[in-house]
């Protein structure tokens, strides 16, 4: 059956995310330091774990909403560092604005944008992410018809909710869709469970047995791979 929709994971599929997060964390902490001088010393591993558990207990939705989780954790930390509740909330949102700016300042993998451009000429494209990357801030809105995050559906991959919502929005059946991602569990098993064609992005040439419908070791290969799947 002809493929009409191609969904993409973002982090570690279109760019390397670890360096992005480290830089965003660093820039955020630089901003926080003059506003909440004792924040760094307070945020030891024990306190971080305690804050995370408290926020998730108070608001279970934050288990799938990394942005809200981060803001609420900072707000509580700022209060513990001596800020009033109102000031802590304001500063937390200001600090998060710094973080999310750098979170969406990335270097694409080689061929990523050319591949997206080529695919967008023939298929509807969508982004599915457990994180908080923003396709508009990343300049990817020209390629993607829509994006769905775990926060949008209250569930993270490999749960079926994001995949099913993408099918609903695109008005296609599972056999008319393919999902592209790097994570064998979140992306490949998640797509397989819903009946969507899965394409594993295996940049490192790993020999793991991943039950993907197809595997690519570079992004430009996706153009031909999706065409072959569509012809089956």
CSV table of C-alpha atoms in Angstrom, one decimal:
chain,number,residue,atom,x,y,z
A,1,UNK,CA,0.0,0.0,0.0
A,2,UNK,CA,1.4,3.4,-1.0
A,3,UNK,CA,2.9,5.4,1.9
A,4,UNK,CA,1.4,8.8,2.4
A,5,UNK,CA,2.7,9.8,5.8
A,6,UNK,CA,6.3,9.7,7.1
A,7,UNK,CA,6.8,10.5,10.8
A,8,UNK,CA,10.2,11.4,12.3
A,9,UNK,CA,11.7,11.2,15.7
A,10,UNK,CA,13.8,14.3,16.3
A,11,UNK,CA,16.6,13.9,18.9
A,12,UNK,CA,19.5,11.7,17.7
A,13,UNK,CA,17.6,11.1,14.5
A,14,UNK,CA,18.0,14.5,12.8
A,15,UNK,CA,20.7,15.9,15.2
A,16,UNK,CA,22.9,14.8,18.1
A,17,UNK,CA,21.1,15.8,21.3
A,18,UNK,CA,23.5,15.3,24.2
A,19,UNK,CA,25.7,18.2,23.3
A,20,UNK,CA,22.7,20.4,22.7
A,21,UNK,CA,21.3,19.6,26.2
A,22,UNK,CA,24.6,20.1,27.9
A,23,UNK,CA,25.1,23.6,26.3
A,24,UNK,CA,21.5,24.6,27.1
A,25,UNK,CA,22.0,23.5,30.7
A,26,UNK,CA,25.2,25.5,30.9
A,27,UNK,CA,23.7,28.7,29.4
A,28,UNK,CA,20.7,28.4,31.7
A,29,UNK,CA,22.9,28.0,34.8
A,30,UNK,CA,25.0,31.0,33.7
A,31,UNK,CA,21.8,33.0,33.6
A,32,UNK,CA,20.6,31.7,36.9
A,33,UNK,CA,23.8,32.3,38.9
A,34,UNK,CA,23.4,36.1,39.5
A,35,UNK,CA,19.7,35.8,40.1
A,36,UNK,CA,19.8,32.8,42.5
A,37,UNK,CA,23.5,32.5,43.6
A,38,UNK,CA,23.1,29.4,45.7
A,39,UNK,CA,21.2,27.4,43.1
A,40,UNK,CA,24.2,25.4,41.9
A,41,UNK,CA,25.2,24.2,45.3
A,42,UNK,CA,21.6,23.3,46.2
A,43,UNK,CA,21.0,21.3,43.0
A,44,UNK,CA,23.0,18.2,44.1
A,45,UNK,CA,21.9,14.8,42.8
A,46,UNK,CA,19.9,14.0,46.0
A,47,UNK,CA,17.9,17.3,45.8
A,48,UNK,CA,17.4,16.9,42.1
A,49,UNK,CA,15.9,13.4,42.6
A,50,UNK,CA,13.7,14.7,45.4
A,51,UNK,CA,12.4,17.6,43.4
A,52,UNK,CA,11.7,15.4,40.4
A,53,UNK,CA,9.7,12.9,42.5
A,54,UNK,CA,7.8,15.7,44.3
A,55,UNK,CA,6.8,17.4,41.1
A,56,UNK,CA,5.7,14.1,39.4
A,57,UNK,CA,3.7,13.2,42.5
A,58,UNK,CA,1.9,16.5,42.6
A,59,UNK,CA,1.3,16.7,38.9
A,60,UNK,CA,1.4,13.2,37.1
A,61,UNK,CA,1.2,14.9,33.7
A,62,UNK,CA,4.8,16.1,34.1
A,63,UNK,CA,5.9,12.5,33.5
A,64,UNK,CA,5.3,13.1,29.8
A,65,UNK,CA,5.9,16.9,29.8
A,66,UNK,CA,9.6,17.7,30.1
A,67,UNK,CA,9.1,21.4,29.8
A,68,UNK,CA,6.6,21.7,32.6
A,69,UNK,CA,8.6,19.3,34.7
A,70,UNK,CA,11.8,21.5,34.4
A,71,UNK,CA,9.9,24.7,35.1
A,72,UNK,CA,8.2,23.3,38.2
A,73,UNK,CA,11.5,21.8,39.5
A,74,UNK,CA,13.3,25.1,39.1
A,75,UNK,CA,10.5,27.0,40.8
A,76,UNK,CA,10.6,24.7,43.9
A,77,UNK,CA,14.4,24.9,43.9
A,78,UNK,CA,14.3,28.7,43.8
A,79,UNK,CA,11.9,28.8,46.7
A,80,UNK,CA,14.3,26.5,48.7
A,81,UNK,CA,17.0,29.0,47.8
A,82,UNK,CA,15.1,31.8,49.4
A,83,UNK,CA,13.0,33.4,46.7
A,84,UNK,CA,9.3,34.2,47.3
A,85,UNK,CA,6.8,32.0,45.5
A,86,UNK,CA,6.0,34.7,43.0
A,87,UNK,CA,9.6,35.6,42.3
A,88,UNK,CA,10.5,31.9,42.1
A,89,UNK,CA,7.8,31.3,39.4
A,90,UNK,CA,8.9,34.4,37.4
A,91,UNK,CA,12.6,33.4,37.5
A,92,UNK,CA,11.9,29.8,36.7
A,93,UNK,CA,10.1,30.8,33.5
A,94,UNK,CA,12.8,33.3,32.6
A,95,UNK,CA,15.5,30.6,33.1
A,96,UNK,CA,13.5,28.1,31.1
A,97,UNK,CA,13.3,30.7,28.2
A,98,UNK,CA,17.1,30.7,28.1
A,99,UNK,CA,17.2,26.9,28.2
A,100,UNK,CA,14.7,26.4,25.4
A,101,UNK,CA,16.4,28.9,23.2
A,102,UNK,CA,19.6,26.9,23.3
A,103,UNK,CA,17.6,23.6,23.3
A,104,UNK,CA,16.5,24.6,19.8
A,105,UNK,CA,19.9,25.8,18.6
A,106,UNK,CA,21.2,22.7,16.9
A,107,UNK,CA,23.5,21.4,14.2
A,108,UNK,CA,21.7,19.0,11.8
A,109,UNK,CA,23.2,15.7,10.8
A,110,UNK,CA,24.6,15.7,7.3
A,111,UNK,CA,21.9,15.6,4.7
A,112,UNK,CA,19.1,16.0,7.2
A,113,UNK,CA,17.4,19.1,5.6
A,114,UNK,CA,17.9,18.0,2.0
A,115,UNK,CA,16.4,14.7,2.9
A,116,UNK,CA,13.4,16.3,4.6
A,117,UNK,CA,13.0,18.6,1.6
A,118,UNK,CA,13.0,15.7,-0.9
A,119,UNK,CA,10.6,13.6,1.1
A,120,UNK,CA,8.2,16.5,1.7
A,121,UNK,CA,7.7,16.7,-2.1
A,122,UNK,CA,6.0,13.3,-2.1
A,123,UNK,CA,4.8,12.5,1.5
A,124,UNK,CA,3.2,14.3,4.4
A,125,UNK,CA,5.8,14.6,7.1
A,126,UNK,CA,5.2,14.8,10.9
A,127,UNK,CA,7.5,15.0,13.9
A,128,UNK,CA,6.9,12.7,17.0
A,129,UNK,CA,9.0,13.5,20.0
A,130,UNK,CA,9.2,12.6,23.7
A,131,UNK,CA,11.1,15.8,24.2
A,132,UNK,CA,10.5,19.5,23.8
A,133,UNK,CA,12.3,20.4,20.5
A,134,UNK,CA,10.2,22.9,18.5
A,135,UNK,CA,10.0,22.4,14.7
A,136,UNK,CA,9.1,26.1,14.2
A,137,UNK,CA,12.1,27.4,16.2
A,138,UNK,CA,14.3,24.9,14.4
A,139,UNK,CA,13.1,26.1,11.0
A,140,UNK,CA,11.6,22.8,10.1
A,141,UNK,CA,8.0,24.0,9.7
A,142,UNK,CA,8.5,24.2,6.0
A,143,UNK,CA,8.9,20.4,5.8
A,144,UNK,CA,6.6,19.1,8.5
A,145,UNK,CA,2.8,19.3,8.3
A,146,UNK,CA,2.5,18.9,12.1
A,147,UNK,CA,4.3,17.9,15.2
A,148,UNK,CA,3.2,15.9,18.3
A,149,UNK,CA,5.0,15.7,21.6
A,150,UNK,CA,4.5,13.4,24.5
A,151,UNK,CA,3.0,16.4,26.4
A,152,UNK,CA,0.3,16.8,23.7
A,153,UNK,CA,-1.1,13.3,24.2
A,154,UNK,CA,-0.1,12.6,27.8
A,155,UNK,CA,2.0,9.6,26.8
A,156,UNK,CA,5.5,9.0,25.6
A,157,UNK,CA,6.8,6.6,22.9
A,158,UNK,CA,6.7,3.6,22.7
A,159,UNK,CA,3.1,4.0,23.8
A,160,UNK,CA,0.7,4.1,20.9
A,161,UNK,CA,-0.9,7.5,21.6
A,162,UNK,CA,1.5,9.6,19.5
A,163,UNK,CA,1.5,7.2,16.6
A,164,UNK,CA,-2.3,6.9,16.6
A,165,UNK,CA,-2.8,10.7,16.8
A,166,UNK,CA,-0.5,11.1,13.8
A,167,UNK,CA,-2.5,8.7,11.8
A,168,UNK,CA,-5.7,10.4,12.8
A,169,UNK,CA,-4.4,13.9,11.8
A,170,UNK,CA,-3.0,12.7,8.5
A,171,UNK,CA,-6.2,10.6,7.8
A,172,UNK,CA,-4.2,7.5,6.8
A,173,UNK,CA,-4.1,3.9,7.9
A,174,UNK,CA,-1.0,2.3,9.6
A,175,UNK,CA,0.0,0.6,6.4
A,176,UNK,CA,0.1,4.0,4.7
A,177,UNK,CA,2.6,5.4,7.2
A,178,UNK,CA,6.3,4.9,8.0
A,179,UNK,CA,8.1,6.0,11.2
A,180,UNK,CA,11.8,6.9,11.2
A,181,UNK,CA,13.8,6.9,14.4
A,182,UNK,CA,17.0,5.9,16.2
A,183,UNK,CA,15.6,4.3,19.3
A,184,UNK,CA,14.9,0.5,19.0
A,185,UNK,CA,12.3,0.6,21.7
A,186,UNK,CA,10.7,4.0,21.5
A,187,UNK,CA,10.7,4.3,17.8
A,188,UNK,CA,10.9,0.9,16.2
A,189,UNK,CA,8.9,-1.3,18.7
A,190,UNK,CA,6.5,1.6,19.2
A,191,UNK,CA,5.7,1.9,15.5
A,192,UNK,CA,5.6,-1.9,15.0
A,193,UNK,CA,3.0,-2.3,17.7
A,194,UNK,CA,0.7,0.1,15.8
A,195,UNK,CA,1.3,-1.6,12.5
A,196,UNK,CA,3.3,1.3,11.0
A,197,UNK,CA,6.3,0.6,8.8
A,198,UNK,CA,9.4,1.2,11.0
A,199,UNK,CA,12.8,2.5,9.7
A,200,UNK,CA,15.7,2.3,12.0
A,201,UNK,CA,18.4,5.1,11.7
A,202,UNK,CA,21.6,3.2,12.6
A,203,UNK,CA,24.3,5.8,12.2
A,204,UNK,CA,26.9,3.7,14.1
A,205,UNK,CA,26.3,0.5,12.1
A,206,UNK,CA,25.4,-1.4,15.2
A,207,UNK,CA,24.8,-5.1,14.8
A,208,UNK,CA,21.9,-5.3,17.2
A,209,UNK,CA,18.9,-7.3,15.9
A,210,UNK,CA,16.3,-4.6,15.7
A,211,UNK,CA,13.0,-5.7,14.2
A,212,UNK,CA,12.7,-2.7,11.8
A,213,UNK,CA,11.1,-3.0,8.4
A,214,UNK,CA,14.1,-1.2,7.0
A,215,UNK,CA,17.4,0.2,8.3
A,216,UNK,CA,19.5,3.1,7.0
A,217,UNK,CA,23.0,4.2,8.1
A,218,UNK,CA,22.6,7.8,6.7
A,219,UNK,CA,19.7,10.1,6.2
A,220,UNK,CA,19.9,10.6,2.4
A,221,UNK,CA,19.3,6.9,2.1
A,222,UNK,CA,15.8,7.5,3.5
A,223,UNK,CA,14.5,8.8,0.1
A,224,UNK,CA,15.1,5.5,-1.7
A,225,UNK,CA,14.1,3.4,1.4
A,226,UNK,CA,10.7,5.1,1.8
A,227,UNK,CA,10.1,4.8,-2.0
A,228,UNK,CA,10.8,1.0,-1.8
A,229,UNK,CA,8.5,0.6,1.2
A,230,UNK,CA,5.8,2.5,-0.6
A,231,UNK,CA,6.1,0.2,-3.6
A,232,UNK,CA,5.6,-3.0,-1.6
